[in-house]
């Protein structure tokens, strides 16, 4: 039987400003990647999000990114490896504290936005990020963009890791994500998304925009919480996969 975790980037509001329907998504997903206050989120948003995760039995992950609220962490910042290691350490520590206060615990780590894109292209940078997290929590599960430099870094570190694919994003032929500024980079049609992801699970490969198959280990599927129609897409995806015999369960 095919099996997969269903995750979403969540807790990405700030103050009175909200982004996405976190409460509703928490009833559908099995893992939540919680913003840690740099690209989005704040102590109050984190507390509410962690509480929702615990109440719904959803796995909690730290979702560190660049300190770039205005750019939502999607702009590439020219930081040193030391600075990047420190920002990962700092944000993971915040996530651990907020999760424990809510009665839960951080189980996995997933890089956000531009930092994730950079690490998917640069194994040395990915290793810096992952080593920083592992120093804080040696048993943490590292979510990696499947078949990219992230996966190479995780394999080299011999740590617990999970291969991730994206339901709402198109792929380049090197397994990286099509730039959001390009037409068709972000997908919205629930029916198309469900069919596409089921096919990827069946063949055990990423299917790129050109139709190329890139074999990989698929453990978890992401729908971005801030994508327009995220709740409808995630619900349809879960329903469609389950109807096809795929077990949806936490990592």
PDB file of C-alpha atoms in Angstrom:
ATOM      1  CA  UNK A   1       0.000   0.000   0.000  1.00  0.00           C
ATOM      2  CA  UNK A   2       1.226   3.488  -0.847  1.00  0.00           C
ATOM      3  CA  UNK A   3       1.632   5.775   2.157  1.00  0.00           C
ATOM      4  CA  UNK A   4       2.378   9.487   2.521  1.00  0.00           C
ATOM      5  CA  UNK A   5       2.402  12.318   5.022  1.00  0.00           C
ATOM      6  CA  UNK A   6       0.502  15.487   4.065  1.00  0.00           C
ATOM      7  CA  UNK A   7       2.161  18.713   5.214  1.00  0.00           C
ATOM      8  CA  UNK A   8       1.592  22.440   4.946  1.00  0.00           C
ATOM      9  CA  UNK A   9       3.581  25.570   5.755  1.00  0.00           C
ATOM     10  CA  UNK A  10       1.468  27.223   8.411  1.00  0.00           C
ATOM     11  CA  UNK A  11       1.398  29.869  11.152  1.00  0.00           C
ATOM     12  CA  UNK A  12       2.512  32.469   8.628  1.00  0.00           C
ATOM     13  CA  UNK A  13       0.447  35.390   9.872  1.00  0.00           C
ATOM     14  CA  UNK A  14       1.890  38.296  11.838  1.00  0.00           C
ATOM     15  CA  UNK A  15       0.105  40.291  14.532  1.00  0.00           C
ATOM     16  CA  UNK A  16      -3.453  41.004  13.413  1.00  0.00           C
ATOM     17  CA  UNK A  17      -2.590  40.065   9.820  1.00  0.00           C
ATOM     18  CA  UNK A  18      -3.562  36.527   8.860  1.00  0.00           C
ATOM     19  CA  UNK A  19      -2.413  34.331   6.001  1.00  0.00           C
ATOM     20  CA  UNK A  20      -4.246  31.130   5.201  1.00  0.00           C
ATOM     21  CA  UNK A  21      -6.916  29.221   7.124  1.00  0.00           C
ATOM     22  CA  UNK A  22      -4.735  27.487   9.702  1.00  0.00           C
ATOM     23  CA  UNK A  23      -7.586  26.125  11.832  1.00  0.00           C
ATOM     24  CA  UNK A  24      -9.268  24.416   8.881  1.00  0.00           C
ATOM     25  CA  UNK A  25      -6.010  23.140   7.370  1.00  0.00           C
ATOM     26  CA  UNK A  26      -5.028  21.560  10.686  1.00  0.00           C
ATOM     27  CA  UNK A  27      -8.056  19.272  10.347  1.00  0.00           C
ATOM     28  CA  UNK A  28      -6.800  17.950   7.006  1.00  0.00           C
ATOM     29  CA  UNK A  29      -2.988  17.776   7.161  1.00  0.00           C
ATOM     30  CA  UNK A  30      -0.845  15.377   9.178  1.00  0.00           C
ATOM     31  CA  UNK A  31       2.241  17.606   9.596  1.00  0.00           C
ATOM     32  CA  UNK A  32       2.584  21.363  10.088  1.00  0.00           C
ATOM     33  CA  UNK A  33       5.689  23.393   9.276  1.00  0.00           C
ATOM     34  CA  UNK A  34       5.377  26.322  11.672  1.00  0.00           C
ATOM     35  CA  UNK A  35       6.931  29.693  10.821  1.00  0.00           C
ATOM     36  CA  UNK A  36       9.411  30.739  13.515  1.00  0.00           C
ATOM     37  CA  UNK A  37       9.152  34.537  13.453  1.00  0.00           C
ATOM     38  CA  UNK A  38      11.733  35.486  10.814  1.00  0.00           C
ATOM     39  CA  UNK A  39       9.902  35.299   7.472  1.00  0.00           C
ATOM     40  CA  UNK A  40       6.506  35.259   9.203  1.00  0.00           C
ATOM     41  CA  UNK A  41       4.890  34.475  12.544  1.00  0.00           C
ATOM     42  CA  UNK A  42       5.396  35.952  16.003  1.00  0.00           C
ATOM     43  CA  UNK A  43       5.159  34.532  19.548  1.00  0.00           C
ATOM     44  CA  UNK A  44       1.362  34.817  19.650  1.00  0.00           C
ATOM     45  CA  UNK A  45       0.851  33.323  16.185  1.00  0.00           C
ATOM     46  CA  UNK A  46       3.283  30.521  17.038  1.00  0.00           C
ATOM     47  CA  UNK A  47       1.475  29.784  20.295  1.00  0.00           C
ATOM     48  CA  UNK A  48      -1.915  29.564  18.569  1.00  0.00           C
ATOM     49  CA  UNK A  49      -0.521  27.413  15.781  1.00  0.00           C
ATOM     50  CA  UNK A  50       1.253  25.006  18.130  1.00  0.00           C
ATOM     51  CA  UNK A  51      -1.947  24.662  20.176  1.00  0.00           C
ATOM     52  CA  UNK A  52      -3.948  23.856  17.032  1.00  0.00           C
ATOM     53  CA  UNK A  53      -1.399  21.223  16.033  1.00  0.00           C
ATOM     54  CA  UNK A  54      -1.547  19.533  19.429  1.00  0.00           C
ATOM     55  CA  UNK A  55      -5.359  19.603  19.481  1.00  0.00           C
ATOM     56  CA  UNK A  56      -5.547  17.990  16.045  1.00  0.00           C
ATOM     57  CA  UNK A  57      -2.772  15.438  16.551  1.00  0.00           C
ATOM     58  CA  UNK A  58      -0.698  17.038  13.802  1.00  0.00           C
ATOM     59  CA  UNK A  59       3.088  16.587  13.729  1.00  0.00           C
ATOM     60  CA  UNK A  60       4.975  19.806  14.512  1.00  0.00           C
ATOM     61  CA  UNK A  61       7.899  21.042  12.440  1.00  0.00           C
ATOM     62  CA  UNK A  62      10.100  24.114  12.662  1.00  0.00           C
ATOM     63  CA  UNK A  63      10.056  26.166   9.460  1.00  0.00           C
ATOM     64  CA  UNK A  64      13.023  28.563   9.567  1.00  0.00           C
ATOM     65  CA  UNK A  65      13.694  31.137   6.880  1.00  0.00           C
ATOM     66  CA  UNK A  66      15.455  34.414   6.246  1.00  0.00           C
ATOM     67  CA  UNK A  67      14.650  37.445   8.419  1.00  0.00           C
ATOM     68  CA  UNK A  68      12.655  39.089   5.651  1.00  0.00           C
ATOM     69  CA  UNK A  69       9.081  39.856   6.689  1.00  0.00           C
ATOM     70  CA  UNK A  70       8.528  42.241   3.783  1.00  0.00           C
ATOM     71  CA  UNK A  71       9.654  39.669   1.236  1.00  0.00           C
ATOM     72  CA  UNK A  72       8.065  36.738   3.107  1.00  0.00           C
ATOM     73  CA  UNK A  73      11.441  35.010   3.133  1.00  0.00           C
ATOM     74  CA  UNK A  74      11.385  34.574  -0.622  1.00  0.00           C
ATOM     75  CA  UNK A  75      14.284  36.911  -1.412  1.00  0.00           C
ATOM     76  CA  UNK A  76      17.793  35.485  -1.473  1.00  0.00           C
ATOM     77  CA  UNK A  77      19.981  37.123   1.172  1.00  0.00           C
ATOM     78  CA  UNK A  78      23.801  37.008   0.885  1.00  0.00           C
ATOM     79  CA  UNK A  79      24.560  35.721   4.382  1.00  0.00           C
ATOM     80  CA  UNK A  80      27.618  33.795   5.539  1.00  0.00           C
ATOM     81  CA  UNK A  81      27.358  30.150   6.479  1.00  0.00           C
ATOM     82  CA  UNK A  82      27.889  31.112  10.120  1.00  0.00           C
ATOM     83  CA  UNK A  83      24.985  33.565   9.995  1.00  0.00           C
ATOM     84  CA  UNK A  84      22.732  31.003   8.357  1.00  0.00           C
ATOM     85  CA  UNK A  85      23.649  28.329  10.913  1.00  0.00           C
ATOM     86  CA  UNK A  86      22.835  30.752  13.704  1.00  0.00           C
ATOM     87  CA  UNK A  87      19.459  31.736  12.241  1.00  0.00           C
ATOM     88  CA  UNK A  88      18.482  28.063  11.931  1.00  0.00           C
ATOM     89  CA  UNK A  89      19.600  27.372  15.508  1.00  0.00           C
ATOM     90  CA  UNK A  90      17.720  30.396  16.856  1.00  0.00           C
ATOM     91  CA  UNK A  91      14.466  29.617  15.076  1.00  0.00           C
ATOM     92  CA  UNK A  92      14.520  25.915  15.969  1.00  0.00           C
ATOM     93  CA  UNK A  93      15.013  26.845  19.615  1.00  0.00           C
ATOM     94  CA  UNK A  94      12.005  29.160  19.474  1.00  0.00           C
ATOM     95  CA  UNK A  95       9.875  26.462  17.866  1.00  0.00           C
ATOM     96  CA  UNK A  96      10.909  23.901  20.484  1.00  0.00           C
ATOM     97  CA  UNK A  97       9.976  26.234  23.339  1.00  0.00           C
ATOM     98  CA  UNK A  98       6.599  27.176  21.875  1.00  0.00           C
ATOM     99  CA  UNK A  99       5.763  23.558  21.069  1.00  0.00           C
ATOM    100  CA  UNK A 100       6.600  22.383  24.573  1.00  0.00           C
ATOM    101  CA  UNK A 101       4.546  25.191  26.121  1.00  0.00           C
ATOM    102  CA  UNK A 102       1.575  23.966  24.050  1.00  0.00           C
ATOM    103  CA  UNK A 103       2.067  20.387  25.223  1.00  0.00           C
ATOM    104  CA  UNK A 104       3.744  19.126  22.066  1.00  0.00           C
ATOM    105  CA  UNK A 105       7.223  18.754  20.614  1.00  0.00           C
ATOM    106  CA  UNK A 106       9.078  19.571  17.426  1.00  0.00           C
ATOM    107  CA  UNK A 107       9.607  16.452  15.353  1.00  0.00           C
ATOM    108  CA  UNK A 108      10.902  17.744  12.025  1.00  0.00           C
ATOM    109  CA  UNK A 109      12.560  20.704  10.326  1.00  0.00           C
ATOM    110  CA  UNK A 110      11.842  22.158   6.908  1.00  0.00           C
ATOM    111  CA  UNK A 111      13.625  25.157   5.415  1.00  0.00           C
ATOM    112  CA  UNK A 112      11.484  27.962   4.008  1.00  0.00           C
ATOM    113  CA  UNK A 113      11.406  29.943   0.798  1.00  0.00           C
ATOM    114  CA  UNK A 114      14.616  31.338  -0.615  1.00  0.00           C
ATOM    115  CA  UNK A 115      16.731  29.553   1.977  1.00  0.00           C
ATOM    116  CA  UNK A 116      15.203  26.245   0.911  1.00  0.00           C
ATOM    117  CA  UNK A 117      15.683  27.016  -2.768  1.00  0.00           C
ATOM    118  CA  UNK A 118      19.328  27.930  -2.200  1.00  0.00           C
ATOM    119  CA  UNK A 119      19.935  24.760  -0.169  1.00  0.00           C
ATOM    120  CA  UNK A 120      18.305  22.652  -2.890  1.00  0.00           C
ATOM    121  CA  UNK A 121      21.013  23.891  -5.267  1.00  0.00           C
ATOM    122  CA  UNK A 122      23.986  23.912  -2.865  1.00  0.00           C
ATOM    123  CA  UNK A 123      24.771  20.791  -0.813  1.00  0.00           C
ATOM    124  CA  UNK A 124      27.312  22.656   1.321  1.00  0.00           C
ATOM    125  CA  UNK A 125      24.712  25.219   2.345  1.00  0.00           C
ATOM    126  CA  UNK A 126      22.162  22.468   2.999  1.00  0.00           C
ATOM    127  CA  UNK A 127      24.672  20.696   5.216  1.00  0.00           C
ATOM    128  CA  UNK A 128      25.289  23.902   7.203  1.00  0.00           C
ATOM    129  CA  UNK A 129      21.546  24.253   7.851  1.00  0.00           C
ATOM    130  CA  UNK A 130      21.014  20.608   8.739  1.00  0.00           C
ATOM    131  CA  UNK A 131      24.077  20.359  10.983  1.00  0.00           C
ATOM    132  CA  UNK A 132      22.865  23.411  12.897  1.00  0.00           C
ATOM    133  CA  UNK A 133      19.523  21.713  13.538  1.00  0.00           C
ATOM    134  CA  UNK A 134      21.085  18.364  14.435  1.00  0.00           C
ATOM    135  CA  UNK A 135      23.342  19.983  17.039  1.00  0.00           C
ATOM    136  CA  UNK A 136      20.213  21.204  18.809  1.00  0.00           C
ATOM    137  CA  UNK A 137      18.077  18.093  18.261  1.00  0.00           C
ATOM    138  CA  UNK A 138      20.028  15.053  17.026  1.00  0.00           C
ATOM    139  CA  UNK A 139      16.910  12.969  16.342  1.00  0.00           C
ATOM    140  CA  UNK A 140      15.068  15.618  14.348  1.00  0.00           C
ATOM    141  CA  UNK A 141      13.690  14.539  10.957  1.00  0.00           C
ATOM    142  CA  UNK A 142      14.973  16.744   8.140  1.00  0.00           C
ATOM    143  CA  UNK A 143      12.485  17.364   5.339  1.00  0.00           C
ATOM    144  CA  UNK A 144      14.348  17.688   2.063  1.00  0.00           C
ATOM    145  CA  UNK A 145      13.304  18.636  -1.444  1.00  0.00           C
ATOM    146  CA  UNK A 146      13.515  15.176  -2.946  1.00  0.00           C
ATOM    147  CA  UNK A 147      16.287  14.453  -5.473  1.00  0.00           C
ATOM    148  CA  UNK A 148      18.073  17.779  -4.868  1.00  0.00           C
ATOM    149  CA  UNK A 149      21.302  18.827  -3.142  1.00  0.00           C
ATOM    150  CA  UNK A 150      19.316  18.806   0.106  1.00  0.00           C
ATOM    151  CA  UNK A 151      18.876  15.057  -0.157  1.00  0.00           C
ATOM    152  CA  UNK A 152      22.593  14.572  -0.842  1.00  0.00           C
ATOM    153  CA  UNK A 153      23.462  16.564   2.283  1.00  0.00           C
ATOM    154  CA  UNK A 154      21.026  14.604   4.450  1.00  0.00           C
ATOM    155  CA  UNK A 155      22.318  11.275   3.121  1.00  0.00           C
ATOM    156  CA  UNK A 156      25.912  12.345   3.762  1.00  0.00           C
ATOM    157  CA  UNK A 157      25.016  13.284   7.345  1.00  0.00           C
ATOM    158  CA  UNK A 158      23.312   9.910   7.845  1.00  0.00           C
ATOM    159  CA  UNK A 159      20.471  11.626   9.692  1.00  0.00           C
ATOM    160  CA  UNK A 160      16.746  10.924   9.741  1.00  0.00           C
ATOM    161  CA  UNK A 161      15.229  12.560   6.665  1.00  0.00           C
ATOM    162  CA  UNK A 162      12.027  12.606   4.646  1.00  0.00           C
ATOM    163  CA  UNK A 163      11.729  13.213   0.908  1.00  0.00           C
ATOM    164  CA  UNK A 164       9.204  15.926   0.089  1.00  0.00           C
ATOM    165  CA  UNK A 165       7.338  16.751  -3.108  1.00  0.00           C
ATOM    166  CA  UNK A 166       5.053  19.713  -3.763  1.00  0.00           C
ATOM    167  CA  UNK A 167       1.463  19.366  -4.866  1.00  0.00           C
ATOM    168  CA  UNK A 168       0.992  23.005  -5.845  1.00  0.00           C
ATOM    169  CA  UNK A 169       4.307  23.714  -7.596  1.00  0.00           C
ATOM    170  CA  UNK A 170       5.744  22.852 -11.004  1.00  0.00           C
ATOM    171  CA  UNK A 171       9.205  21.286 -11.322  1.00  0.00           C
ATOM    172  CA  UNK A 172      12.281  21.947 -13.422  1.00  0.00           C
ATOM    173  CA  UNK A 173      14.181  19.018 -14.929  1.00  0.00           C
ATOM    174  CA  UNK A 174      16.793  19.166 -12.114  1.00  0.00           C
ATOM    175  CA  UNK A 175      14.072  18.591  -9.448  1.00  0.00           C
ATOM    176  CA  UNK A 176      14.136  22.216  -8.311  1.00  0.00           C
ATOM    177  CA  UNK A 177      10.946  24.274  -8.301  1.00  0.00           C
ATOM    178  CA  UNK A 178       9.956  26.505 -11.211  1.00  0.00           C
ATOM    179  CA  UNK A 179      10.435  30.148 -10.203  1.00  0.00           C
ATOM    180  CA  UNK A 180       7.195  31.590  -8.821  1.00  0.00           C
ATOM    181  CA  UNK A 181       7.490  34.480 -11.269  1.00  0.00           C
ATOM    182  CA  UNK A 182       7.095  32.106 -14.219  1.00  0.00           C
ATOM    183  CA  UNK A 183       3.654  31.264 -15.678  1.00  0.00           C
ATOM    184  CA  UNK A 184       2.350  27.929 -14.404  1.00  0.00           C
ATOM    185  CA  UNK A 185       4.810  27.754 -11.510  1.00  0.00           C
ATOM    186  CA  UNK A 186       2.002  27.613  -8.932  1.00  0.00           C
ATOM    187  CA  UNK A 187      -0.826  25.123  -9.490  1.00  0.00           C
ATOM    188  CA  UNK A 188      -4.409  25.672  -8.296  1.00  0.00           C
ATOM    189  CA  UNK A 189      -6.752  23.108  -9.886  1.00  0.00           C
ATOM    190  CA  UNK A 190      -7.598  20.467  -7.220  1.00  0.00           C
ATOM    191  CA  UNK A 191      -8.423  17.784  -9.800  1.00  0.00           C
ATOM    192  CA  UNK A 192      -5.180  18.299 -11.725  1.00  0.00           C
ATOM    193  CA  UNK A 193      -3.158  18.326  -8.513  1.00  0.00           C
ATOM    194  CA  UNK A 194      -4.698  15.095  -7.194  1.00  0.00           C
ATOM    195  CA  UNK A 195      -4.163  13.219 -10.466  1.00  0.00           C
ATOM    196  CA  UNK A 196      -0.591  14.477 -10.772  1.00  0.00           C
ATOM    197  CA  UNK A 197       0.436  13.554  -7.228  1.00  0.00           C
ATOM    198  CA  UNK A 198      -1.151  10.112  -7.406  1.00  0.00           C
ATOM    199  CA  UNK A 199       0.851   9.414 -10.561  1.00  0.00           C
ATOM    200  CA  UNK A 200       4.066  10.565  -8.851  1.00  0.00           C
ATOM    201  CA  UNK A 201       3.401   8.234  -5.930  1.00  0.00           C
ATOM    202  CA  UNK A 202       2.660   5.304  -8.230  1.00  0.00           C
ATOM    203  CA  UNK A 203       5.841   5.714 -10.274  1.00  0.00           C
ATOM    204  CA  UNK A 204       7.976   6.815  -7.317  1.00  0.00           C
ATOM    205  CA  UNK A 205       9.245   9.877  -9.126  1.00  0.00           C
ATOM    206  CA  UNK A 206       8.886  13.623  -9.542  1.00  0.00           C
ATOM    207  CA  UNK A 207       7.218  14.436 -12.847  1.00  0.00           C
ATOM    208  CA  UNK A 208       8.596  17.697 -14.168  1.00  0.00           C
ATOM    209  CA  UNK A 209       6.908  20.359 -16.262  1.00  0.00           C
ATOM    210  CA  UNK A 210       8.479  18.812 -19.370  1.00  0.00           C
ATOM    211  CA  UNK A 211       7.247  15.323 -18.453  1.00  0.00           C
ATOM    212  CA  UNK A 212      10.604  13.987 -17.272  1.00  0.00           C
ATOM    213  CA  UNK A 213      10.521  11.413 -14.462  1.00  0.00           C
ATOM    214  CA  UNK A 214      13.069  11.823 -11.643  1.00  0.00           C
ATOM    215  CA  UNK A 215      13.048   8.730  -9.382  1.00  0.00           C
ATOM    216  CA  UNK A 216      13.028   9.598  -5.688  1.00  0.00           C
ATOM    217  CA  UNK A 217      11.816   8.608  -2.230  1.00  0.00           C
ATOM    218  CA  UNK A 218       8.488  10.314  -1.509  1.00  0.00           C
ATOM    219  CA  UNK A 219       7.570  10.468   2.171  1.00  0.00           C
ATOM    220  CA  UNK A 220       5.584  13.681   2.413  1.00  0.00           C
ATOM    221  CA  UNK A 221       3.512  15.937   0.162  1.00  0.00           C
ATOM    222  CA  UNK A 222       3.197  19.702   0.663  1.00  0.00           C
ATOM    223  CA  UNK A 223       0.477  22.172  -0.181  1.00  0.00           C
ATOM    224  CA  UNK A 224       1.570  25.701   0.756  1.00  0.00           C
ATOM    225  CA  UNK A 225      -0.821  27.214   3.284  1.00  0.00           C
ATOM    226  CA  UNK A 226      -0.614  30.622   1.594  1.00  0.00           C
ATOM    227  CA  UNK A 227      -1.488  29.361  -1.907  1.00  0.00           C
ATOM    228  CA  UNK A 228      -4.869  30.611  -3.063  1.00  0.00           C
ATOM    229  CA  UNK A 229      -7.431  27.840  -2.517  1.00  0.00           C
ATOM    230  CA  UNK A 230      -5.046  25.863  -0.296  1.00  0.00           C
ATOM    231  CA  UNK A 231      -7.803  24.348   1.840  1.00  0.00           C
ATOM    232  CA  UNK A 232      -9.826  23.139  -1.148  1.00  0.00           C
ATOM    233  CA  UNK A 233      -6.699  21.743  -2.805  1.00  0.00           C
ATOM    234  CA  UNK A 234      -5.500  19.958   0.310  1.00  0.00           C
ATOM    235  CA  UNK A 235      -8.921  18.493   1.060  1.00  0.00           C
ATOM    236  CA  UNK A 236      -9.372  17.280  -2.520  1.00  0.00           C
ATOM    237  CA  UNK A 237      -5.858  15.847  -2.581  1.00  0.00           C
ATOM    238  CA  UNK A 238      -6.358  13.916   0.654  1.00  0.00           C
ATOM    239  CA  UNK A 239      -9.756  12.626  -0.454  1.00  0.00           C
ATOM    240  CA  UNK A 240      -8.471  11.629  -3.885  1.00  0.00           C
ATOM    241  CA  UNK A 241      -5.413   9.834  -2.550  1.00  0.00           C
ATOM    242  CA  UNK A 242      -7.379   7.957   0.073  1.00  0.00           C
ATOM    243  CA  UNK A 243      -9.969   6.922  -2.526  1.00  0.00           C
ATOM    244  CA  UNK A 244      -7.089   5.496  -4.590  1.00  0.00           C
ATOM    245  CA  UNK A 245      -5.889   3.440  -1.617  1.00  0.00           C
ATOM    246  CA  UNK A 246      -3.094   5.708  -0.378  1.00  0.00           C
ATOM    247  CA  UNK A 247      -2.713   5.795   3.397  1.00  0.00           C
ATOM    248  CA  UNK A 248      -2.313   9.357   4.725  1.00  0.00           C
ATOM    249  CA  UNK A 249      -0.391   9.325   7.994  1.00  0.00           C
ATOM    250  CA  UNK A 250       2.200  11.302   9.956  1.00  0.00           C
ATOM    251  CA  UNK A 251       5.851  10.583   9.272  1.00  0.00           C
TER     252      UNK A 251
END
